[in-house]
Short mmCIF file of C-alpha atoms in Angstrom, two decimals:
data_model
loop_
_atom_site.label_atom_id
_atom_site.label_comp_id
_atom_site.label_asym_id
_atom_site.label_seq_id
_atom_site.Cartn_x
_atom_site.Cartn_y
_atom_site.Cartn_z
CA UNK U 834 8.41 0.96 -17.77
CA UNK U 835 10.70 1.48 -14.43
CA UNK U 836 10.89 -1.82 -12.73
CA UNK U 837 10.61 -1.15 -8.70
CA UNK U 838 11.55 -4.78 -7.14
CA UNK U 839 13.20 -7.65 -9.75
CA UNK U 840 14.01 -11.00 -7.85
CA UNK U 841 16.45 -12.85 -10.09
CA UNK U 842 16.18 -17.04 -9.43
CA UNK U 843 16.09 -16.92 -5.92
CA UNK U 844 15.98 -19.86 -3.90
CA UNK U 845 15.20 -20.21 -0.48
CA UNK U 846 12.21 -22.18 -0.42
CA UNK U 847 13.17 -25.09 1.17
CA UNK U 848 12.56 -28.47 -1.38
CA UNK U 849 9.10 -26.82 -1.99
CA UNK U 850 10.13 -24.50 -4.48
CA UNK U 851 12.64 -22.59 -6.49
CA UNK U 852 14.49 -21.01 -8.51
CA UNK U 853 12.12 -18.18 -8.46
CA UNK U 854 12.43 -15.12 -10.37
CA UNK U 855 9.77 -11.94 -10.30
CA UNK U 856 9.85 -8.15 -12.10
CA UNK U 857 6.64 -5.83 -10.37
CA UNK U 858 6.96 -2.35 -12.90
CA UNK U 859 5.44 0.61 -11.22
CA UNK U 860 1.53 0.18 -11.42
CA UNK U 861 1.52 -3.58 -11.63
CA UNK U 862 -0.51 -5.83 -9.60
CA UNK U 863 0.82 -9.25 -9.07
CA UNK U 864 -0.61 -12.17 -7.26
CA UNK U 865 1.58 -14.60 -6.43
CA UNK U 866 -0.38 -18.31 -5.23
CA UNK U 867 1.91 -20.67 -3.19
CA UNK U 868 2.14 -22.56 0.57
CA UNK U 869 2.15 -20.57 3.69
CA UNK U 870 5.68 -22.09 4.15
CA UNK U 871 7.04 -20.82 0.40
CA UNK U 872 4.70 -17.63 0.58
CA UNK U 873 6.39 -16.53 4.25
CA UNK U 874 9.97 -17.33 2.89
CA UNK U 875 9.19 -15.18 -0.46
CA UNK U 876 7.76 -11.93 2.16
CA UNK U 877 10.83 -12.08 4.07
CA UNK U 878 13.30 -12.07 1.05
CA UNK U 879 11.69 -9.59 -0.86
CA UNK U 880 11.02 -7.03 1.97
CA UNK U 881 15.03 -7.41 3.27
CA UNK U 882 14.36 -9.32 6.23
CA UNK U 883 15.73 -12.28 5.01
CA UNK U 884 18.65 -13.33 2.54
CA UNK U 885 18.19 -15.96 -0.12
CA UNK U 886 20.33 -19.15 -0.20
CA UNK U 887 20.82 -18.14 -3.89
CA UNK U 888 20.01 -15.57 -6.74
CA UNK U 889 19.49 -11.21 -6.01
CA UNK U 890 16.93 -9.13 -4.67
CA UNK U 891 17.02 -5.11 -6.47
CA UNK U 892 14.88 -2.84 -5.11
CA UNK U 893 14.83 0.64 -7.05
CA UNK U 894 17.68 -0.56 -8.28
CA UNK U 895 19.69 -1.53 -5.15
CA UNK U 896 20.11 -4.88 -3.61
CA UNK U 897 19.36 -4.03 0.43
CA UNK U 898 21.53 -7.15 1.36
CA UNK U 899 24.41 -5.48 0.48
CA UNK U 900 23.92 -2.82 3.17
CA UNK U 901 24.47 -2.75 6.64
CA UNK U 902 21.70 -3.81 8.85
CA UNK U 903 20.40 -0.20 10.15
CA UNK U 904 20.48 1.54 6.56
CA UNK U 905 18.95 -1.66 5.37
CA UNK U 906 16.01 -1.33 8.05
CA UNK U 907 15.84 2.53 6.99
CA UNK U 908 15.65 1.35 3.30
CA UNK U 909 12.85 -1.26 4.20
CA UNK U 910 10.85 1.73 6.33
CA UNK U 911 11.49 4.03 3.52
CA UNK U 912 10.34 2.35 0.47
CA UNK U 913 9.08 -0.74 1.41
CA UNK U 914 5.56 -1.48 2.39
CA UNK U 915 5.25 -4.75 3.94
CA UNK U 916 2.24 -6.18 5.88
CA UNK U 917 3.19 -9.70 7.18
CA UNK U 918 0.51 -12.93 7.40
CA UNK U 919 -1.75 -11.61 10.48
CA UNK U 920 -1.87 -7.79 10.91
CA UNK U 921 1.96 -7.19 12.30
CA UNK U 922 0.38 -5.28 14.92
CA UNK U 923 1.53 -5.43 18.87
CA UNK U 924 -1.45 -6.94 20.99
CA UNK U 925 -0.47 -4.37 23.33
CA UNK U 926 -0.16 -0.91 21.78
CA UNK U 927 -2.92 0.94 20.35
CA UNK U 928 -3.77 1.34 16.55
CA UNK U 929 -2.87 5.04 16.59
CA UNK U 930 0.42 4.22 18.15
CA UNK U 931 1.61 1.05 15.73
CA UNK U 932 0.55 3.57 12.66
CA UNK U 933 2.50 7.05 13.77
CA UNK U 934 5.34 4.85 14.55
CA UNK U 935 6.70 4.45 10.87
CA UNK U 936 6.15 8.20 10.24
CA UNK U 937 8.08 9.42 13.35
CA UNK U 938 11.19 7.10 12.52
CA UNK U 939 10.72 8.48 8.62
CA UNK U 940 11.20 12.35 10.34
CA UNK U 941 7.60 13.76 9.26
CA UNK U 942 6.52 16.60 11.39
CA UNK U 943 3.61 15.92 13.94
CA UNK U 944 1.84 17.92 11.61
CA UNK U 945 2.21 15.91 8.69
CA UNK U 946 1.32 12.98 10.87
CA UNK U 947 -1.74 14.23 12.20
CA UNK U 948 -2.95 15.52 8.70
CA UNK U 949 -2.53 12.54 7.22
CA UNK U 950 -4.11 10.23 9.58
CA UNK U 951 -6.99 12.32 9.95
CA UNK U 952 -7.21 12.21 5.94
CA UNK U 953 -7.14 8.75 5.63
CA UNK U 954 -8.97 7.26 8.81
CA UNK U 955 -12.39 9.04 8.53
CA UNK U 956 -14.96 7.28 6.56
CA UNK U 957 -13.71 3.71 6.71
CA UNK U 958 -12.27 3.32 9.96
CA UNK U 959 -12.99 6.29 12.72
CA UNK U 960 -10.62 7.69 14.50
CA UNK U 961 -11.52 6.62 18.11
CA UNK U 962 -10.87 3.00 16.78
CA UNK U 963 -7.47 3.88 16.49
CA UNK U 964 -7.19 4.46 20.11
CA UNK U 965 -8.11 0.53 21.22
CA UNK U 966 -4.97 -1.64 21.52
CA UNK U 967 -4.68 -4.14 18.68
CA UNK U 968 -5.37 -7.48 21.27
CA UNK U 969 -9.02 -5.97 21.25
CA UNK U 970 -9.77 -4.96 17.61
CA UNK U 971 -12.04 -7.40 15.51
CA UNK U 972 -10.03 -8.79 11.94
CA UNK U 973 -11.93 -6.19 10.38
CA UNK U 974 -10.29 -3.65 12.13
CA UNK U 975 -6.83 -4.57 12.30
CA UNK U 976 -7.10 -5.18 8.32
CA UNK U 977 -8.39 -1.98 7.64
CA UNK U 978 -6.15 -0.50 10.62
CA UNK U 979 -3.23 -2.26 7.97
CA UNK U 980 -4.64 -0.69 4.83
CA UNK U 981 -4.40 2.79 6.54
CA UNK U 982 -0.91 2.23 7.23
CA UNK U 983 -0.43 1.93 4.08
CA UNK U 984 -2.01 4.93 3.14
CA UNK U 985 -0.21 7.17 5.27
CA UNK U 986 2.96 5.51 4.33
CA UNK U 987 2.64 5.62 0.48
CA UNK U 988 5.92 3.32 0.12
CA UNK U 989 6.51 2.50 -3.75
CA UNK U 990 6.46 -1.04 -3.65
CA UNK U 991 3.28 -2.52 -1.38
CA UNK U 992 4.22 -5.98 -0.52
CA UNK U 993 1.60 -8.16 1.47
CA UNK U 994 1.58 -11.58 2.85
CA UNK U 995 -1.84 -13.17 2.88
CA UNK U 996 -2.93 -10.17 5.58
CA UNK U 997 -6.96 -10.39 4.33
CA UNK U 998 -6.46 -14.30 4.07
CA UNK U 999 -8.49 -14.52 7.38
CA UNK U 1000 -11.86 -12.33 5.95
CA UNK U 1001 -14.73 -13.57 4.25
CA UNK U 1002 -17.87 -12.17 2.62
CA UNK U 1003 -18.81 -8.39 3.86
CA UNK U 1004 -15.52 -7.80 5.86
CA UNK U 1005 -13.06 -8.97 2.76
CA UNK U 1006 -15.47 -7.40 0.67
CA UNK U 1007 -15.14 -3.78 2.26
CA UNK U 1008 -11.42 -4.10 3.05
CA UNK U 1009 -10.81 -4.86 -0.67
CA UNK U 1010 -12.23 -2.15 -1.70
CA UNK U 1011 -10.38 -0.04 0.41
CA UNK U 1012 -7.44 -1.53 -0.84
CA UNK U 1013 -8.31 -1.24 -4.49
CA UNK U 1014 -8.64 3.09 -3.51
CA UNK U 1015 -5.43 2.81 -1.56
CA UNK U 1016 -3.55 1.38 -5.13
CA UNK U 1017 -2.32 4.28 -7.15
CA UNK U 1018 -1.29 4.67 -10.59
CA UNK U 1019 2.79 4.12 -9.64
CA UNK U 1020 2.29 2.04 -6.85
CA UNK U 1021 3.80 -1.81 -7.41
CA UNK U 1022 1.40 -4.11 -5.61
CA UNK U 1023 2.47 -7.58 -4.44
CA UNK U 1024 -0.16 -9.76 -2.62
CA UNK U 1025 1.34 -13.64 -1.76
CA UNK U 1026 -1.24 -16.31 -0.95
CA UNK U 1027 -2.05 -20.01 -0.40
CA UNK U 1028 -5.49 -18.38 -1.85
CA UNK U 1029 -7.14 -18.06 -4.94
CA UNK U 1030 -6.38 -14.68 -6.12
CA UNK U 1031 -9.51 -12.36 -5.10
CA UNK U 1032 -11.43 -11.10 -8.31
CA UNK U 1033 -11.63 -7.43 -5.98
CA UNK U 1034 -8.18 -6.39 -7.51
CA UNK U 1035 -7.83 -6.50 -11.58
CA UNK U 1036 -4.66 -8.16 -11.74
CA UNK U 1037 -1.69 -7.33 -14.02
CA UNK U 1038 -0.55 -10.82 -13.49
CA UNK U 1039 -0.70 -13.90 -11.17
CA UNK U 1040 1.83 -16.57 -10.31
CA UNK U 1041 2.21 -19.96 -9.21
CA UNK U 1042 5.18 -20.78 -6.82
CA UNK U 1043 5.12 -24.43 -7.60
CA UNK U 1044 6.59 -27.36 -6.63
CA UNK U 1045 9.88 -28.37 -8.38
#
C-alpha cells in the first residue's frame, strides 16, 4: 500500500504534545483528536507551511522543507489539499474567484476550469452562490464552497483542520455527506479536531494527540 504523507516523531507542539509520528496510505481516512493549539501546529507542518522543531515530514516521498520556498508553495498547490480552521476564504473576493484561483496558478485551461466547476457546483451548491463574496455567505456555504474546492482540485492527500467544526445538525449533516462523495478510492483523507470524530465518515483510523 503506497504511503502518500508519513510524519516521523515530529515535535512542534509546544509542552502540549509530541513526539508525533503519522503514515495516511492512499484511501485511508484518519481522524486525528487534539487542542486547537496542537491541531493548528500539526495543519501547518504537514501541509509545508510550517517546519517542525524536530523529526521529517515526506510527502509522495519528498520532504517539501528541503525545497525552496516557491517550488515548495507549487508542491503544496499541486498535491496538497489543505482547508485551514474557518473556511480560508478572503471576506472580500467572491466564491467563484477564491475557487478558480488554485486552478489558474496549476495552468488548467479556462476550459477545464469552467467544466469542472460547473460539474461539481450544481446540485449542492448553485452556481450563482459562487458569485457572493465570502464576508456574506452563511457557514453552510463557505463549507460546502470548501468541499467544492476540493473537488475541482482532486489533490492526493486532503488535509483539513477542524473546517466543519462550526456546523451542527442539518448543515454538518449535508456537508458530510458531500464530503463522504468528494472521498475517492486513492484519496488520503486527514481531518484534525478538538472534536469527537463524526460517525458521517467510516474511519480507517483515529488518533489522539495527547498530552506528554
Amino acid at each position: 500500500m503506497e504511503s502518500l504523507l508519513i510524519a516521523e516523531n515530529i515535535r512542534s507542539f509546544f509542552p502540549e504534545a509530541g513526539p508525533f509520528s503519522l503514515t495516511i496510505h492512499a484511501g485511508q481516512r484518519v481522524y486525528v483528536q487534539g487542542s486547537e493549539r496542537s491541531c493548528n501546529a500539526l495543519f501547518e507542518i504537514l501541509t509545508g507551511l510550517r517546519k517542525p522543531d524536530e523529526g521529517t515530514v515526506t510527502v509522495l516521498g519528498q520532504n517539501p522543507y528541503t525545497m525552496p520556498e516557491t517550488e515548495r508553495a507549487a508542491f503544496r498547490r499541486d498535491h496538497i489539499g489543505a482547508v485551514p480552521r474557518g473556511s480560508g476564504f478572503l471576506p472580500e473576493l467572491t466564491l467563484l474567484e477564491q475557487v478558480r484561483l488554485p486552478m489558474v496558478l496549476a495552468g488548467f485551461s479556462q476550459e477545464e476550469i469552467r467544466t469542472r466547476i460547473r460539474k461539481n457546483a450544481f446540485g449542492y451548491l448553485p452556481l450563482h452562490d459562487l458569485y457572493n463574496p465570502a464576508g456574506r455567505c452563511s457557514q453552510r456555504t463557505l463549507a460546502l464552497a470548501g468541499v467544492l474546492w476540493a473537488r475541482v482540485m482532486a489533490p492526493p492527500i486532503l488535509i483539513l483542520n477542524a473546517a466543519f467544526d462550526h456546523l451542527s445538525g442539518k448543515d454538518a449533516e449535508l456537508v458530510w455527506q458531500e464530503m463522504q462523495a468528494v472521498l475517492a478510492e486513492n484519496l488520503a483523507f486527514l481531518y484534525l479536531s478538538s472534536a469527537p470524530a463524526p460517525s458521517d465518515i467510516l474511519w480507517s483510523e483515529t488518533m489522539q494527540l495527547s498530552g506528554r
